[in-house]
Coordinates of C-alpha atoms in Angstrom, one line a residue:
X238 CA 83.3 -207.7 3.8
X239 CA 83.2 -204.7 1.4
X240 CA 86.9 -203.8 1.7
X241 CA 87.7 -205.4 -1.7
X242 CA 85.6 -202.7 -3.3
X243 CA 87.9 -200.0 -1.8
X244 CA 91.0 -201.3 -3.4
X245 CA 93.0 -199.0 -5.7
X246 CA 91.4 -199.2 -9.2
X247 CA 94.8 -200.1 -10.6
X248 CA 94.6 -203.5 -8.8
X249 CA 91.4 -204.2 -10.5
X250 CA 92.9 -203.1 -13.9
X251 CA 95.8 -205.5 -13.4
X252 CA 93.6 -208.4 -12.4
X253 CA 91.2 -207.8 -15.3
X254 CA 94.1 -207.6 -17.8
X255 CA 95.5 -210.9 -16.5
X256 CA 92.2 -212.6 -16.9
X257 CA 91.7 -211.2 -20.4
X258 CA 95.2 -212.2 -21.4
X259 CA 94.6 -215.8 -20.6
X260 CA 91.0 -216.1 -21.6
X261 CA 91.6 -214.5 -24.9
X262 CA 94.3 -217.0 -25.9
X263 CA 93.4 -220.7 -26.6
X264 CA 96.7 -221.7 -25.0
X265 CA 99.7 -220.1 -23.6
X266 CA 103.1 -221.9 -23.9
X267 CA 105.4 -221.5 -21.0
X268 CA 107.7 -219.1 -22.9
X269 CA 104.8 -216.7 -23.5
X270 CA 104.0 -216.8 -19.8
X271 CA 107.6 -216.1 -19.1
X272 CA 107.6 -213.2 -21.5
X273 CA 104.6 -211.6 -19.7
X274 CA 106.2 -212.0 -16.4
X275 CA 109.6 -210.6 -17.5
X276 CA 108.0 -207.5 -19.1
X277 CA 106.1 -206.8 -15.9
X278 CA 109.2 -207.3 -13.8
X279 CA 111.2 -204.9 -16.0
X280 CA 108.5 -202.1 -15.8
X281 CA 108.1 -202.5 -12.1
X282 CA 111.8 -202.6 -11.2
X283 CA 112.6 -199.6 -13.4
X284 CA 109.7 -197.6 -12.0
X285 CA 110.6 -198.6 -8.4
X286 CA 114.1 -197.4 -8.9
X287 CA 113.1 -194.0 -10.5
X288 CA 110.5 -193.4 -7.8
X289 CA 113.0 -194.1 -5.1
X290 CA 115.5 -191.7 -6.6
X291 CA 113.0 -188.9 -7.3
X292 CA 110.7 -189.2 -4.3
X293 CA 113.1 -190.8 -1.8
X294 CA 110.0 -192.8 -0.7
X295 CA 109.8 -195.8 -3.1
X296 CA 106.4 -197.6 -3.2
X297 CA 105.0 -200.6 -5.0
X298 CA 104.9 -199.5 -8.7
X299 CA 101.3 -200.5 -9.4
X300 CA 101.0 -198.2 -12.4
X301 CA 104.1 -199.9 -13.9
X302 CA 102.5 -203.3 -13.4
X303 CA 99.5 -202.3 -15.4
X304 CA 101.7 -200.8 -18.1
X305 CA 103.7 -204.0 -18.3
X306 CA 100.5 -206.1 -18.6
X307 CA 99.1 -203.9 -21.4
X308 CA 102.4 -204.0 -23.4
X309 CA 102.7 -207.8 -23.0
X310 CA 99.1 -208.2 -24.0
X311 CA 99.3 -206.1 -27.2
X312 CA 102.9 -206.6 -28.5
X313 CA 104.1 -209.8 -30.1
X314 CA 106.7 -211.6 -27.9
X315 CA 110.2 -210.6 -28.8
X316 CA 113.2 -208.6 -27.7
X317 CA 111.8 -205.3 -29.0
X318 CA 108.9 -205.6 -26.5
X319 CA 111.4 -205.0 -23.7
X320 CA 112.4 -201.8 -25.4
X321 CA 108.7 -200.9 -25.5
X322 CA 108.5 -201.5 -21.7
X323 CA 111.7 -199.4 -21.2
X324 CA 110.4 -196.5 -23.3
X325 CA 107.0 -196.6 -21.6
X326 CA 108.4 -196.1 -18.1
X327 CA 111.0 -193.5 -19.1
X328 CA 108.4 -191.5 -20.9
X329 CA 106.3 -191.3 -17.8
X330 CA 109.1 -189.7 -15.8
X331 CA 110.7 -187.6 -18.5
X332 CA 108.1 -186.3 -20.9
X333 CA 106.0 -184.1 -18.7
X334 CA 104.1 -180.8 -18.6
X335 CA 103.2 -179.3 -15.2
X336 CA 104.5 -182.5 -13.4
X337 CA 102.1 -184.8 -15.3
X338 CA 103.2 -187.2 -18.0
X339 CA 101.9 -186.3 -21.4
X340 CA 101.5 -189.7 -23.0
X341 CA 99.9 -192.9 -22.0
X342 CA 103.0 -194.8 -21.0
X343 CA 102.0 -198.2 -22.6
X344 CA 100.9 -196.4 -25.8
X345 CA 104.2 -194.5 -26.0
X346 CA 106.3 -197.6 -25.6
X347 CA 104.3 -199.6 -28.1
X348 CA 104.5 -196.8 -30.7
X349 CA 108.3 -196.4 -30.3
X350 CA 108.9 -200.1 -30.6
X351 CA 106.4 -200.7 -33.5
X352 CA 107.1 -197.5 -35.5
X353 CA 110.9 -197.5 -35.3
X354 CA 111.8 -201.2 -34.6
X355 CA 109.0 -203.0 -36.4
X356 CA 107.5 -204.7 -33.3
X357 CA 104.2 -206.2 -34.4
X358 CA 101.2 -205.1 -32.3
X359 CA 98.8 -208.1 -32.4
X360 CA 96.3 -207.1 -29.7
X361 CA 95.9 -210.7 -28.4
X362 CA 94.4 -209.4 -25.2
X363 CA 91.5 -207.8 -27.0
X364 CA 90.1 -211.1 -28.4
X365 CA 87.2 -211.3 -25.9
X366 CA 85.3 -208.0 -26.3
X367 CA 82.4 -208.9 -24.1
X368 CA 84.6 -209.5 -21.1
X369 CA 86.6 -206.4 -21.9
X370 CA 83.3 -204.4 -21.8
X371 CA 82.1 -206.0 -18.6
X372 CA 85.4 -205.3 -16.8
X373 CA 85.9 -201.9 -18.5
X374 CA 82.5 -200.5 -17.5
X375 CA 83.5 -201.1 -13.9
X376 CA 86.8 -199.4 -14.3
X377 CA 85.3 -196.5 -16.2
X378 CA 82.8 -196.0 -13.4
X379 CA 85.5 -196.1 -10.8
X380 CA 87.6 -193.4 -12.5
X381 CA 84.6 -191.4 -13.6
X382 CA 85.3 -191.7 -17.3
X383 CA 82.0 -193.2 -18.6
X384 CA 81.1 -190.0 -20.4
X385 CA 84.5 -190.2 -22.2
X386 CA 83.8 -193.8 -23.1
X387 CA 80.4 -193.1 -24.6
X388 CA 81.6 -190.0 -26.4
X389 CA 84.4 -191.9 -28.1
X390 CA 82.3 -195.0 -29.0
X391 CA 79.5 -193.0 -30.5
X392 CA 81.8 -190.7 -32.4
X393 CA 84.0 -193.5 -33.8
X394 CA 81.0 -195.6 -34.7
X395 CA 79.5 -192.7 -36.7
X396 CA 82.9 -191.9 -38.3
X397 CA 83.5 -195.5 -39.3
X398 CA 80.1 -195.6 -41.1
X399 CA 80.9 -192.3 -42.9
X400 CA 84.3 -193.6 -43.9
X401 CA 82.8 -196.8 -45.2
X402 CA 80.3 -194.8 -47.3
X403 CA 83.1 -192.5 -48.8
X404 CA 85.3 -195.5 -49.5
X405 CA 82.5 -197.4 -51.2
X406 CA 82.5 -200.3 -48.7
X407 CA 79.7 -202.0 -46.9
X408 CA 78.0 -199.8 -44.2
X409 CA 79.4 -201.9 -41.4
X410 CA 82.7 -202.8 -43.0
X411 CA 84.9 -200.8 -40.5
X412 CA 82.9 -201.2 -37.3
X413 CA 85.7 -203.5 -36.2
X414 CA 88.0 -200.6 -35.4
X415 CA 86.1 -200.2 -32.1
X416 CA 88.6 -202.0 -29.9
X417 CA 87.1 -202.3 -26.4
X418 CA 90.3 -203.2 -24.6
X419 CA 91.8 -200.0 -26.0
X420 CA 88.8 -198.0 -24.9
X421 CA 88.5 -199.3 -21.4
X422 CA 92.2 -199.9 -20.5
X423 CA 94.1 -197.2 -22.4
X424 CA 91.8 -194.3 -23.5
X425 CA 90.5 -193.7 -19.9
X426 CA 93.9 -193.6 -18.2
X427 CA 93.4 -190.9 -15.6
X428 CA 96.6 -188.9 -15.9
X429 CA 96.4 -188.4 -19.6
X430 CA 92.6 -187.7 -20.0
X431 CA 90.5 -184.8 -18.8
X432 CA 88.5 -184.6 -15.6
X433 CA 85.6 -182.2 -16.4
X434 CA 82.5 -183.5 -18.1
X435 CA 82.6 -181.0 -21.0
X436 CA 86.3 -181.7 -21.6
X437 CA 85.8 -185.5 -21.5
X438 CA 83.0 -185.3 -24.1
X439 CA 85.1 -183.2 -26.4
X440 CA 88.2 -185.3 -25.8
X441 CA 86.3 -188.4 -26.8
X442 CA 85.4 -186.8 -30.1
X443 CA 88.9 -185.5 -30.7
X444 CA 90.4 -189.0 -30.2
X445 CA 87.8 -190.6 -32.5
X446 CA 88.6 -188.1 -35.2
X447 CA 92.4 -188.7 -34.8
X448 CA 91.9 -192.5 -34.8
X449 CA 89.8 -192.5 -38.1
X450 CA 92.3 -190.2 -39.7
X451 CA 95.2 -192.5 -38.8
X452 CA 93.2 -195.4 -40.0
X453 CA 92.5 -193.8 -43.3
X454 CA 95.8 -192.1 -44.1
X455 CA 98.6 -193.7 -42.0
X456 CA 98.1 -197.4 -42.5
X457 CA 101.8 -198.0 -41.7
X458 CA 101.2 -197.3 -38.0
X459 CA 98.8 -198.7 -35.4
X460 CA 95.9 -196.2 -35.8
X461 CA 94.7 -196.7 -32.2
X462 CA 98.0 -196.1 -30.5
X463 CA 99.0 -193.2 -32.8
X464 CA 95.6 -191.6 -32.5
X465 CA 95.7 -191.9 -28.7
X466 CA 99.2 -190.3 -28.5
X467 CA 98.2 -187.4 -30.7
X468 CA 95.1 -186.9 -28.5
X469 CA 97.3 -187.0 -25.3
X470 CA 99.4 -184.2 -26.7
X471 CA 96.4 -182.1 -27.5
X472 CA 95.0 -182.7 -24.0
X473 CA 98.2 -181.7 -22.4
X474 CA 98.4 -178.5 -24.5
X475 CA 94.8 -177.5 -23.8
X476 CA 95.3 -178.1 -20.1
X477 CA 97.9 -175.3 -20.1
X478 CA 95.4 -172.8 -21.5
X479 CA 93.8 -171.6 -18.3
X480 CA 91.3 -169.5 -20.2
X481 CA 89.8 -172.6 -21.7
X482 CA 89.0 -174.1 -18.3
X483 CA 90.1 -177.5 -19.8
X484 CA 90.7 -180.0 -17.0

């Protein structure tokens, strides 16, 4: 009866993203559904092949499925979104420190395709924040990242108010930068975020600072994706410093 609650958390993530994708859009033409399917097929096949070559024991590429769903839910449909998917999977297997990938795969792929190829990131999947929070709290609890979530939300909330004051805008003018899909489906990715409580709290603050800086000074790029990737790099470097006890 309770076996469903023992499923791999990535199955829940995949199911939740599928629900958010279709609930957040008023209608989905067949070509967009085909686009989502083809992106996921590409990420899964590529990851399956690489896992088979490297580990000699190929398994279902569940992480790649989640990556494909995130990319198809954020990027505008088009040929460059396939390059985002390709870059995402390759980064996971190539760009590593201590056998762990440095960057959030979906974030890396989206950044490459948007920054260098002009792929628009429209974040269609984030149109229903309430549902994203309900699903996301469950996921954050499962992967023990609630402290990271609260640290990031509180820090970015305060920083957005400070930024509004300094830029002579209304107090709540920039609260909209709190994207709950980003928070609950990208920020808390287990392999690219810390494990220890102290590290998670500090990491949440670091990412929030990077996000607001990108928002303020690098408007050409998606501030959430760029801030996350910069934070991923800092996390990977701090993890190597054993004296810091950063995990």
